[in-house]
Amino acid sequence: MAKNLNRGQIIGLGSENVQWPGLSGPVLRGKELVQQQKLPKDEEREAKLLKLRDNMGVFRPLRIDPLERGWSGTKMPGRSIGPPDPIGEDTFEGFDTKVLEFKTVTHMSGIFGRKKRMSLFVVTGNGNGLGGFALARSTTVPGVIKKAKNRASQKLIYFERYNGHTHYVGGMFIE
């Protein structure tokens, strides 16, 4: 729903008490044309303005934590999609799944027309050396998310860690 930007606004009421012909006052007074003029202070008018400003409230944009937002802003890559679903009695406590790549592929056929499929590449891990990755495809976004994170949990690998925060890959330490 769109925000009403005119809430609390009354034509002619501003920080200065000015009469604007056609907006906050008549254009003609008798046979005389009314000119713009500054009016004397009015306590009742100022009290009305303060009451309007108090009722407007404060607009705060929705703030998403950068770890939840991902490295590509509002797009899927970098976003956390939660732990994998439990398999039987095995739950994945402490695991988190991050999206590495999200693609929408469209295939055109003569019979069915345009067919869309989603492709998702994710990595899941517990931060203690246990991790897995998977690629999944589906026709719906919720379906591809569920399929990818559950496949990644079925392909877990243990990585040797160094100093509690790095692991050894191909002859060099990665931080």
mmCIF file of N, CA and C in Angstrom, residues 6-143:
data_model
loop_
_atom_site.group_PDB
_atom_site.id
_atom_site.type_symbol
_atom_site.label_atom_id
_atom_site.label_comp_id
_atom_site.label_asym_id
_atom_site.label_seq_id
_atom_site.Cartn_x
_atom_site.Cartn_y
_atom_site.Cartn_z
ATOM 1 N N ASN A 6 0.159 13.277 1.575
ATOM 2 C CA ASN A 6 -0.598 14.479 1.880
ATOM 3 C C ASN A 6 -1.210 14.459 3.274
ATOM 4 N N ARG A 7 -0.969 13.414 4.053
ATOM 5 C CA ARG A 7 -1.550 13.317 5.389
ATOM 6 C C ARG A 7 -1.003 14.435 6.264
ATOM 7 N N GLY A 8 -1.887 15.154 6.904
ATOM 8 C CA GLY A 8 -1.476 16.235 7.783
ATOM 9 C C GLY A 8 -1.225 17.545 7.065
ATOM 10 N N GLN A 9 -1.443 17.588 5.760
ATOM 11 C CA GLN A 9 -1.201 18.803 5.003
ATOM 12 C C GLN A 9 -2.524 19.529 4.755
ATOM 13 N N ILE A 10 -2.578 20.798 5.052
ATOM 14 C CA ILE A 10 -3.735 21.631 4.767
ATOM 15 C C ILE A 10 -3.243 22.802 3.935
ATOM 16 N N ILE A 11 -3.904 23.030 2.805
ATOM 17 C CA ILE A 11 -3.469 24.103 1.906
ATOM 18 C C ILE A 11 -3.533 25.429 2.643
ATOM 19 N N GLY A 12 -2.447 26.173 2.553
ATOM 20 C CA GLY A 12 -2.379 27.489 3.172
ATOM 21 C C GLY A 12 -1.753 27.478 4.551
ATOM 22 N N LEU A 13 -1.589 26.299 5.160
ATOM 23 C CA LEU A 13 -0.955 26.247 6.475
ATOM 24 C C LEU A 13 0.512 25.899 6.284
ATOM 25 N N GLY A 14 1.365 26.803 6.612
ATOM 26 C CA GLY A 14 2.796 26.572 6.511
ATOM 27 C C GLY A 14 3.461 27.120 7.748
ATOM 28 N N SER A 15 4.775 27.223 7.723
ATOM 29 C CA SER A 15 5.478 27.745 8.895
ATOM 30 C C SER A 15 5.218 29.230 9.073
ATOM 31 N N GLU A 16 4.943 29.947 7.984
ATOM 32 C CA GLU A 16 4.622 31.373 8.049
ATOM 33 C C GLU A 16 3.122 31.565 7.836
ATOM 34 N N ASN A 17 2.541 32.506 8.540
ATOM 35 C CA ASN A 17 1.113 32.795 8.413
ATOM 36 C C ASN A 17 0.925 33.802 7.274
ATOM 37 N N VAL A 18 0.687 33.284 6.064
ATOM 38 C CA VAL A 18 0.561 34.120 4.875
ATOM 39 C C VAL A 18 -0.778 33.823 4.214
ATOM 40 N N GLN A 19 -1.443 34.873 3.750
ATOM 41 C CA GLN A 19 -2.688 34.696 3.023
ATOM 42 C C GLN A 19 -2.371 34.648 1.529
ATOM 43 N N TRP A 20 -2.733 33.526 0.880
ATOM 44 C CA TRP A 20 -2.492 33.330 -0.544
ATOM 45 C C TRP A 20 -3.835 33.426 -1.266
ATOM 46 N N PRO A 21 -4.047 34.431 -2.112
ATOM 47 C CA PRO A 21 -5.315 34.553 -2.833
ATOM 48 C C PRO A 21 -5.574 33.331 -3.705
ATOM 49 N N GLY A 22 -6.739 32.732 -3.540
ATOM 50 C CA GLY A 22 -7.104 31.545 -4.309
ATOM 51 C C GLY A 22 -6.777 30.250 -3.597
ATOM 52 N N LEU A 23 -5.844 30.254 -2.636
ATOM 53 C CA LEU A 23 -5.504 29.044 -1.875
ATOM 54 C C LEU A 23 -6.036 29.128 -0.452
ATOM 55 N N SER A 24 -5.587 30.124 0.281
ATOM 56 C CA SER A 24 -5.994 30.233 1.676
ATOM 57 C C SER A 24 -6.899 31.434 1.929
ATOM 58 N N GLY A 25 -7.295 32.100 0.891
ATOM 59 C CA GLY A 25 -8.169 33.256 1.031
ATOM 60 C C GLY A 25 -8.891 33.549 -0.262
ATOM 61 N N PRO A 26 -9.851 34.440 -0.212
ATOM 62 C CA PRO A 26 -10.602 34.765 -1.432
ATOM 63 C C PRO A 26 -9.745 35.567 -2.416
ATOM 64 N N VAL A 27 -10.100 35.479 -3.692
ATOM 65 C CA VAL A 27 -9.391 36.215 -4.730
ATOM 66 C C VAL A 27 -9.907 37.656 -4.779
ATOM 67 N N LEU A 28 -11.211 37.797 -4.616
ATOM 68 C CA LEU A 28 -11.831 39.121 -4.639
ATOM 69 C C LEU A 28 -12.497 39.399 -3.298
ATOM 70 N N ARG A 29 -12.333 40.618 -2.804
ATOM 71 C CA ARG A 29 -13.035 41.070 -1.599
ATOM 72 C C ARG A 29 -13.860 42.271 -2.031
ATOM 73 N N GLY A 30 -15.167 42.017 -2.209
ATOM 74 C CA GLY A 30 -16.015 43.049 -2.798
ATOM 75 C C GLY A 30 -15.641 43.219 -4.264
ATOM 76 N N LYS A 31 -15.201 44.439 -4.646
ATOM 77 C CA LYS A 31 -14.745 44.678 -6.025
ATOM 78 C C LYS A 31 -13.229 44.794 -6.085
ATOM 79 N N GLU A 32 -12.569 44.562 -4.943
ATOM 80 C CA GLU A 32 -11.120 44.747 -4.851
ATOM 81 C C GLU A 32 -10.395 43.402 -5.001
ATOM 82 N N LEU A 33 -9.294 43.363 -5.755
ATOM 83 C CA LEU A 33 -8.462 42.167 -5.931
ATOM 84 C C LEU A 33 -7.558 42.020 -4.715
ATOM 85 N N VAL A 34 -7.593 40.846 -4.053
ATOM 86 C CA VAL A 34 -6.818 40.609 -2.831
ATOM 87 C C VAL A 34 -5.372 40.274 -3.209
ATOM 88 N N GLN A 35 -4.429 40.889 -2.522
ATOM 89 C CA GLN A 35 -3.005 40.646 -2.744
ATOM 90 C C GLN A 35 -2.481 39.687 -1.673
ATOM 91 N N GLN A 36 -1.340 39.043 -1.973
ATOM 92 C CA GLN A 36 -0.688 38.189 -0.975
ATOM 93 C C GLN A 36 -0.224 39.072 0.174
ATOM 94 N N GLN A 37 -0.495 38.629 1.400
ATOM 95 C CA GLN A 37 -0.072 39.435 2.543
ATOM 96 C C GLN A 37 0.251 38.545 3.724
ATOM 97 N N LYS A 38 1.193 39.000 4.524
ATOM 98 C CA LYS A 38 1.576 38.278 5.728
ATOM 99 C C LYS A 38 0.626 38.709 6.844
ATOM 100 N N LEU A 39 0.073 37.716 7.554
ATOM 101 C CA LEU A 39 -0.893 37.972 8.617
ATOM 102 C C LEU A 39 -0.192 37.968 9.971
ATOM 103 N N PRO A 40 -0.775 38.576 10.995
ATOM 104 C CA PRO A 40 -0.170 38.565 12.332
ATOM 105 C C PRO A 40 -0.204 37.159 12.926
ATOM 106 N N LYS A 41 0.630 36.936 13.962
ATOM 107 C CA LYS A 41 0.713 35.622 14.611
ATOM 108 C C LYS A 41 -0.638 35.229 15.179
ATOM 109 N N ASP A 42 -0.950 33.939 15.042
ATOM 110 C CA ASP A 42 -2.209 33.403 15.545
ATOM 111 C C ASP A 42 -1.868 32.172 16.382
ATOM 112 N N GLU A 43 -2.061 32.245 17.695
ATOM 113 C CA GLU A 43 -1.704 31.155 18.616
ATOM 114 C C GLU A 43 -2.517 29.883 18.327
ATOM 115 N N GLU A 44 -3.790 30.058 17.996
ATOM 116 C CA GLU A 44 -4.661 28.905 17.724
ATOM 117 C C GLU A 44 -4.178 28.145 16.484
ATOM 118 N N ARG A 45 -3.758 28.893 15.460
ATOM 119 C CA ARG A 45 -3.255 28.287 14.228
ATOM 120 C C ARG A 45 -1.963 27.512 14.483
ATOM 121 N N GLU A 46 -1.061 28.085 15.281
ATOM 122 C CA GLU A 46 0.201 27.402 15.590
ATOM 123 C C GLU A 46 -0.032 26.141 16.401
ATOM 124 N N ALA A 47 -0.995 26.162 17.315
ATOM 125 C CA ALA A 47 -1.329 24.967 18.096
ATOM 126 C C ALA A 47 -1.873 23.869 17.174
ATOM 127 N N LYS A 48 -2.667 24.271 16.184
ATOM 128 C CA LYS A 48 -3.217 23.315 15.225
ATOM 129 C C LYS A 48 -2.097 22.685 14.394
ATOM 130 N N LEU A 49 -1.117 23.489 13.979
ATOM 131 C CA LEU A 49 0.025 22.968 13.213
ATOM 132 C C LEU A 49 0.834 21.971 14.026
ATOM 133 N N LEU A 50 1.098 22.284 15.294
ATOM 134 C CA LEU A 50 1.866 21.378 16.156
ATOM 135 C C LEU A 50 1.141 20.051 16.340
ATOM 136 N N LYS A 51 -0.176 20.114 16.521
ATOM 137 C CA LYS A 51 -0.967 18.894 16.686
ATOM 138 C C LYS A 51 -0.894 18.032 15.422
ATOM 139 N N LEU A 52 -0.971 18.662 14.239
ATOM 140 C CA LEU A 52 -0.859 17.919 12.980
ATOM 141 C C LEU A 52 0.498 17.245 12.842
ATOM 142 N N ARG A 53 1.551 17.957 13.184
ATOM 143 C CA ARG A 53 2.906 17.401 13.057
ATOM 144 C C ARG A 53 3.129 16.252 14.023
ATOM 145 N N ASP A 54 2.550 16.324 15.218
ATOM 146 C CA ASP A 54 2.694 15.235 16.189
ATOM 147 C C ASP A 54 1.978 13.980 15.728
ATOM 148 N N ASN A 55 0.850 14.132 15.044
ATOM 149 C CA ASN A 55 0.071 12.982 14.594
ATOM 150 C C ASN A 55 0.641 12.320 13.354
ATOM 151 N N MET A 56 1.553 12.989 12.654
ATOM 152 C CA MET A 56 2.092 12.429 11.417
ATOM 153 C C MET A 56 3.005 11.244 11.675
ATOM 154 N N GLY A 57 3.679 11.191 12.794
ATOM 155 C CA GLY A 57 4.574 10.075 13.078
ATOM 156 C C GLY A 57 5.895 10.204 12.343
ATOM 157 N N VAL A 58 6.732 9.194 12.500
ATOM 158 C CA VAL A 58 8.054 9.189 11.884
ATOM 159 C C VAL A 58 8.112 8.035 10.902
ATOM 160 N N PHE A 59 8.531 8.316 9.685
ATOM 161 C CA PHE A 59 8.679 7.271 8.674
ATOM 162 C C PHE A 59 10.098 6.723 8.730
ATOM 163 N N ARG A 60 10.208 5.428 8.950
ATOM 164 C CA ARG A 60 11.528 4.779 8.953
ATOM 165 C C ARG A 60 11.524 3.696 7.894
ATOM 166 N N PRO A 61 12.455 3.749 6.948
ATOM 167 C CA PRO A 61 12.489 2.703 5.929
ATOM 168 C C PRO A 61 12.881 1.366 6.548
ATOM 169 N N LEU A 62 12.419 0.280 5.943
ATOM 170 C CA LEU A 62 12.717 -1.055 6.423
ATOM 171 C C LEU A 62 14.214 -1.312 6.308
ATOM 172 N N ARG A 63 14.858 -1.636 7.431
ATOM 173 C CA ARG A 63 16.293 -1.875 7.433
ATOM 174 C C ARG A 63 16.538 -3.367 7.548
ATOM 175 N N ILE A 64 17.262 -3.919 6.575
ATOM 176 C CA ILE A 64 17.600 -5.336 6.574
ATOM 177 C C ILE A 64 19.077 -5.462 6.885
ATOM 178 N N ASP A 65 19.401 -6.361 7.783
ATOM 179 C CA ASP A 65 20.788 -6.599 8.158
ATOM 180 C C ASP A 65 21.585 -7.021 6.920
ATOM 181 N N PRO A 66 22.815 -6.494 6.719
ATOM 182 C CA PRO A 66 23.589 -6.856 5.522
ATOM 183 C C PRO A 66 23.832 -8.355 5.370
ATOM 184 N N LEU A 67 23.922 -9.092 6.475
ATOM 185 C CA LEU A 67 24.122 -10.537 6.368
ATOM 186 C C LEU A 67 22.871 -11.210 5.824
ATOM 187 N N GLU A 68 21.700 -10.674 6.120
ATOM 188 C CA GLU A 68 20.458 -11.214 5.587
ATOM 189 C C GLU A 68 20.204 -10.718 4.169
ATOM 190 N N ARG A 69 20.639 -9.484 3.881
ATOM 191 C CA ARG A 69 20.385 -8.866 2.590
ATOM 192 C C ARG A 69 21.206 -9.521 1.483
ATOM 193 N N GLY A 70 22.420 -9.948 1.788
ATOM 194 C CA GLY A 70 23.279 -10.540 0.769
ATOM 195 C C GLY A 70 24.137 -9.489 0.098
ATOM 196 N N TRP A 71 25.051 -9.925 -0.742
ATOM 197 C CA TRP A 71 26.000 -8.984 -1.342
ATOM 198 C C TRP A 71 25.436 -8.341 -2.610
ATOM 199 N N SER A 72 24.271 -8.752 -3.070
ATOM 200 C CA SER A 72 23.723 -8.159 -4.290
ATOM 201 C C SER A 72 22.447 -7.372 -4.014
ATOM 202 N N GLY A 73 22.353 -6.794 -2.834
ATOM 203 C CA GLY A 73 21.206 -5.953 -2.510
ATOM 204 C C GLY A 73 19.950 -6.763 -2.297
ATOM 205 N N THR A 74 18.911 -6.479 -3.081
ATOM 206 C CA THR A 74 17.638 -7.163 -2.913
ATOM 207 C C THR A 74 17.557 -8.446 -3.717
ATOM 208 N N LYS A 75 18.592 -8.785 -4.464
ATOM 209 C CA LYS A 75 18.591 -9.998 -5.278
ATOM 210 C C LYS A 75 18.935 -11.208 -4.405
ATOM 211 N N MET A 76 18.812 -12.404 -4.970
ATOM 212 C CA MET A 76 19.026 -13.636 -4.203
ATOM 213 C C MET A 76 20.483 -13.933 -3.848
ATOM 214 N N PRO A 77 21.478 -13.741 -4.731
ATOM 215 C CA PRO A 77 22.840 -14.144 -4.369
ATOM 216 C C PRO A 77 23.337 -13.466 -3.096
ATOM 217 N N GLY A 78 23.857 -14.293 -2.190
ATOM 218 C CA GLY A 78 24.356 -13.803 -0.913
ATOM 219 C C GLY A 78 23.339 -13.874 0.195
ATOM 220 N N ARG A 79 22.101 -14.136 -0.135
ATOM 221 C CA ARG A 79 21.038 -14.167 0.863
ATOM 222 C C ARG A 79 21.012 -15.502 1.599
ATOM 223 N N SER A 80 20.698 -15.448 2.874
ATOM 224 C CA SER A 80 20.565 -16.650 3.693
ATOM 225 C C SER A 80 19.156 -17.197 3.526
ATOM 226 N N ILE A 81 19.039 -18.520 3.264
ATOM 227 C CA ILE A 81 17.715 -19.125 3.107
ATOM 228 C C ILE A 81 17.429 -20.132 4.209
ATOM 229 N N GLY A 82 18.205 -20.073 5.290
ATOM 230 C CA GLY A 82 17.922 -20.893 6.468
ATOM 231 C C GLY A 82 18.581 -22.253 6.430
ATOM 232 N N PRO A 83 18.401 -23.022 7.503
ATOM 233 C CA PRO A 83 18.996 -24.361 7.558
ATOM 234 C C PRO A 83 18.215 -25.347 6.696
ATOM 235 N N PRO A 84 18.847 -26.459 6.313
ATOM 236 C CA PRO A 84 18.136 -27.498 5.559
ATOM 237 C C PRO A 84 17.018 -28.108 6.406
ATOM 238 N N ASP A 85 16.026 -28.689 5.733
ATOM 239 C CA ASP A 85 14.922 -29.348 6.430
ATOM 240 C C ASP A 85 15.426 -30.609 7.125
ATOM 241 N N PRO A 86 14.847 -30.962 8.288
ATOM 242 C CA PRO A 86 15.286 -32.179 8.991
ATOM 243 C C PRO A 86 14.995 -33.434 8.168
ATOM 244 N N ILE A 87 15.893 -34.411 8.297
ATOM 245 C CA ILE A 87 15.719 -35.699 7.636
ATOM 246 C C ILE A 87 15.535 -36.733 8.745
ATOM 247 N N GLY A 88 14.323 -37.198 8.913
ATOM 248 C CA GLY A 88 14.035 -38.144 10.000
ATOM 249 C C GLY A 88 14.273 -37.479 11.344
ATOM 250 N N GLU A 89 15.181 -38.083 12.140
ATOM 251 C CA GLU A 89 15.513 -37.523 13.446
ATOM 252 C C GLU A 89 16.706 -36.578 13.387
ATOM 253 N N ASP A 90 17.369 -36.514 12.218
ATOM 254 C CA ASP A 90 18.538 -35.645 12.072
ATOM 255 C C ASP A 90 18.092 -34.212 11.768
ATOM 256 N N THR A 91 18.408 -33.303 12.686
ATOM 257 C CA THR A 91 18.123 -31.889 12.449
ATOM 258 C C THR A 91 19.445 -31.180 12.163
ATOM 259 N N PHE A 92 19.381 -30.089 11.468
ATOM 260 C CA PHE A 92 20.577 -29.357 11.072
ATOM 261 C C PHE A 92 20.683 -28.076 11.896
ATOM 262 N N GLU A 93 20.850 -28.228 13.206
ATOM 263 C CA GLU A 93 20.995 -27.069 14.087
ATOM 264 C C GLU A 93 22.374 -26.456 13.878
ATOM 265 N N GLY A 94 22.423 -25.150 13.792
ATOM 266 C CA GLY A 94 23.682 -24.443 13.583
ATOM 267 C C GLY A 94 24.073 -24.318 12.123
ATOM 268 N N PHE A 95 23.310 -24.896 11.213
ATOM 269 C CA PHE A 95 23.617 -24.811 9.783
ATOM 270 C C PHE A 95 22.940 -23.585 9.183
ATOM 271 N N ASP A 96 23.539 -23.059 8.140
ATOM 272 C CA ASP A 96 22.946 -21.961 7.392
ATOM 273 C C ASP A 96 23.254 -22.179 5.913
ATOM 274 N N THR A 97 22.322 -21.804 5.069
ATOM 275 C CA THR A 97 22.469 -21.982 3.631
ATOM 276 C C THR A 97 22.490 -20.622 2.963
ATOM 277 N N LYS A 98 23.485 -20.401 2.109
ATOM 278 C CA LYS A 98 23.616 -19.143 1.372
ATOM 279 C C LYS A 98 23.483 -19.425 -0.122
ATOM 280 N N VAL A 99 22.825 -18.503 -0.821
ATOM 281 C CA VAL A 99 22.649 -18.612 -2.269
ATOM 282 C C VAL A 99 23.882 -18.021 -2.945
ATOM 283 N N LEU A 100 24.483 -18.784 -3.872
ATOM 284 C CA LEU A 100 25.624 -18.294 -4.632
ATOM 285 C C LEU A 100 25.198 -17.785 -6.007
ATOM 286 N N GLU A 101 24.234 -18.473 -6.636
ATOM 287 C CA GLU A 101 23.779 -18.053 -7.960
ATOM 288 C C GLU A 101 22.309 -18.401 -8.132
ATOM 289 N N PHE A 102 21.569 -17.479 -8.716
ATOM 290 C CA PHE A 102 20.152 -17.695 -9.019
ATOM 291 C C PHE A 102 19.908 -17.258 -10.445
ATOM 292 N N LYS A 103 19.405 -18.182 -11.275
ATOM 293 C CA LYS A 103 19.155 -17.873 -12.679
ATOM 294 C C LYS A 103 17.723 -18.249 -13.033
ATOM 295 N N THR A 104 17.132 -17.472 -13.908
ATOM 296 C CA THR A 104 15.860 -17.826 -14.510
ATOM 297 C C THR A 104 16.137 -18.101 -15.979
ATOM 298 N N VAL A 105 15.834 -19.317 -16.404
ATOM 299 C CA VAL A 105 16.090 -19.734 -17.778
ATOM 300 C C VAL A 105 14.748 -19.909 -18.481
ATOM 301 N N THR A 106 14.598 -19.328 -19.652
ATOM 302 C CA THR A 106 13.363 -19.439 -20.415
ATOM 303 C C THR A 106 13.637 -20.225 -21.687
ATOM 304 N N HIS A 107 12.802 -21.231 -21.925
ATOM 305 C CA HIS A 107 12.933 -22.070 -23.121
ATOM 306 C C HIS A 107 11.681 -21.890 -23.968
ATOM 307 N N MET A 108 11.868 -21.640 -25.246
ATOM 308 C CA MET A 108 10.741 -21.427 -26.148
ATOM 309 C C MET A 108 10.533 -22.683 -26.979
ATOM 310 N N SER A 109 9.306 -23.212 -26.939
ATOM 311 C CA SER A 109 8.996 -24.368 -27.771
ATOM 312 C C SER A 109 7.773 -24.050 -28.622
ATOM 313 N N GLY A 110 7.643 -24.743 -29.743
ATOM 314 C CA GLY A 110 6.537 -24.492 -30.659
ATOM 315 C C GLY A 110 5.200 -24.942 -30.100
ATOM 316 N N ILE A 111 5.201 -25.965 -29.267
ATOM 317 C CA ILE A 111 3.945 -26.513 -28.749
ATOM 318 C C ILE A 111 3.521 -25.818 -27.460
ATOM 319 N N PHE A 112 4.444 -25.710 -26.505
ATOM 320 C CA PHE A 112 4.098 -25.195 -25.177
ATOM 321 C C PHE A 112 4.337 -23.700 -25.008
ATOM 322 N N GLY A 113 5.037 -23.076 -25.934
ATOM 323 C CA GLY A 113 5.337 -21.649 -25.814
ATOM 324 C C GLY A 113 6.540 -21.416 -24.919
ATOM 325 N N ARG A 114 6.480 -20.345 -24.150
ATOM 326 C CA ARG A 114 7.602 -19.965 -23.286
ATOM 327 C C ARG A 114 7.517 -20.714 -21.967
ATOM 328 N N LYS A 115 8.561 -21.471 -21.611
ATOM 329 C CA LYS A 115 8.591 -22.207 -20.342
ATOM 330 C C LYS A 115 9.756 -21.688 -19.489
ATOM 331 N N LYS A 116 9.449 -21.298 -18.261
ATOM 332 C CA LYS A 116 10.474 -20.769 -17.359
ATOM 333 C C LYS A 116 10.910 -21.843 -16.368
ATOM 334 N N ARG A 117 12.206 -21.865 -16.108
ATOM 335 C CA ARG A 117 12.762 -22.742 -15.070
ATOM 336 C C ARG A 117 13.768 -21.940 -14.267
ATOM 337 N N MET A 118 13.815 -22.201 -12.964
ATOM 338 C CA MET A 118 14.755 -21.529 -12.074
ATOM 339 C C MET A 118 15.913 -22.472 -11.787
ATOM 340 N N SER A 119 17.084 -21.894 -11.668
ATOM 341 C CA SER A 119 18.287 -22.648 -11.334
ATOM 342 C C SER A 119 18.944 -21.962 -10.139
ATOM 343 N N LEU A 120 19.272 -22.740 -9.102
ATOM 344 C CA LEU A 120 19.807 -22.183 -7.871
ATOM 345 C C LEU A 120 21.031 -22.981 -7.438
ATOM 346 N N PHE A 121 22.119 -22.270 -7.151
ATOM 347 C CA PHE A 121 23.347 -22.891 -6.661
ATOM 348 C C PHE A 121 23.578 -22.374 -5.247
ATOM 349 N N VAL A 122 23.630 -23.299 -4.264
ATOM 350 C CA VAL A 122 23.740 -22.908 -2.852
ATOM 351 C C VAL A 122 24.885 -23.647 -2.176
ATOM 352 N N VAL A 123 25.308 -23.085 -1.049
ATOM 353 C CA VAL A 123 26.279 -23.739 -0.185
ATOM 354 C C VAL A 123 25.710 -23.702 1.231
ATOM 355 N N THR A 124 25.870 -24.806 1.961
ATOM 356 C CA THR A 124 25.378 -24.884 3.330
ATOM 357 C C THR A 124 26.511 -25.357 4.228
ATOM 358 N N GLY A 125 26.481 -24.930 5.467
ATOM 359 C CA GLY A 125 27.533 -25.323 6.400
ATOM 360 C C GLY A 125 27.195 -24.917 7.813
ATOM 361 N N ASN A 126 27.991 -25.454 8.756
ATOM 362 C CA ASN A 126 27.755 -25.141 10.170
ATOM 363 C C ASN A 126 28.825 -24.233 10.755
ATOM 364 N N GLY A 127 29.801 -23.811 9.960
ATOM 365 C CA GLY A 127 30.854 -22.935 10.458
ATOM 366 C C GLY A 127 31.938 -23.653 11.230
ATOM 367 N N ASN A 128 31.847 -24.991 11.354
ATOM 368 C CA ASN A 128 32.858 -25.774 12.070
ATOM 369 C C ASN A 128 33.531 -26.800 11.169
ATOM 370 N N GLY A 129 33.555 -26.555 9.866
ATOM 371 C CA GLY A 129 34.257 -27.444 8.955
ATOM 372 C C GLY A 129 33.353 -28.371 8.170
ATOM 373 N N LEU A 130 32.077 -28.405 8.456
ATOM 374 C CA LEU A 130 31.154 -29.278 7.743
ATOM 375 C C LEU A 130 30.352 -28.441 6.755
ATOM 376 N N GLY A 131 30.441 -28.779 5.464
ATOM 377 C CA GLY A 131 29.748 -27.982 4.455
ATOM 378 C C GLY A 131 29.425 -28.791 3.223
ATOM 379 N N GLY A 132 28.505 -28.278 2.440
ATOM 380 C CA GLY A 132 28.119 -28.939 1.205
ATOM 381 C C GLY A 132 27.545 -27.929 0.243
ATOM 382 N N PHE A 133 27.503 -28.313 -1.037
ATOM 383 C CA PHE A 133 26.947 -27.418 -2.047
ATOM 384 C C PHE A 133 26.071 -28.230 -2.989
ATOM 385 N N ALA A 134 25.160 -27.548 -3.672
ATOM 386 C CA ALA A 134 24.256 -28.241 -4.588
ATOM 387 C C ALA A 134 23.710 -27.274 -5.622
ATOM 388 N N LEU A 135 23.326 -27.837 -6.753
ATOM 389 C CA LEU A 135 22.672 -27.111 -7.834
ATOM 390 C C LEU A 135 21.313 -27.762 -8.033
ATOM 391 N N ALA A 136 20.248 -26.967 -8.084
ATOM 392 C CA ALA A 136 18.906 -27.513 -8.270
ATOM 393 C C ALA A 136 18.158 -26.681 -9.291
ATOM 394 N N ARG A 137 17.201 -27.335 -9.963
ATOM 395 C CA ARG A 137 16.358 -26.657 -10.948
ATOM 396 C C ARG A 137 14.912 -27.015 -10.667
ATOM 397 N N SER A 138 14.029 -26.029 -10.853
ATOM 398 C CA SER A 138 12.597 -26.251 -10.676
ATOM 399 C C SER A 138 11.843 -25.145 -11.409
ATOM 400 N N THR A 139 10.526 -25.307 -11.506
ATOM 401 C CA THR A 139 9.717 -24.305 -12.195
ATOM 402 C C THR A 139 9.240 -23.197 -11.261
ATOM 403 N N THR A 140 9.330 -23.404 -9.943
ATOM 404 C CA THR A 140 8.892 -22.384 -8.982
ATOM 405 C C THR A 140 10.034 -22.013 -8.053
ATOM 406 N N VAL A 141 10.008 -20.783 -7.542
ATOM 407 C CA VAL A 141 11.073 -20.311 -6.646
ATOM 408 C C VAL A 141 11.069 -21.076 -5.322
ATOM 409 N N PRO A 142 9.906 -21.229 -4.627
ATOM 410 C CA PRO A 142 9.952 -21.993 -3.372
ATOM 411 C C PRO A 142 10.409 -23.436 -3.571
ATOM 412 N N GLY A 143 10.026 -24.031 -4.710
ATOM 413 C CA GLY A 143 10.425 -25.408 -4.989
ATOM 414 C C GLY A 143 11.924 -25.546 -5.192
#
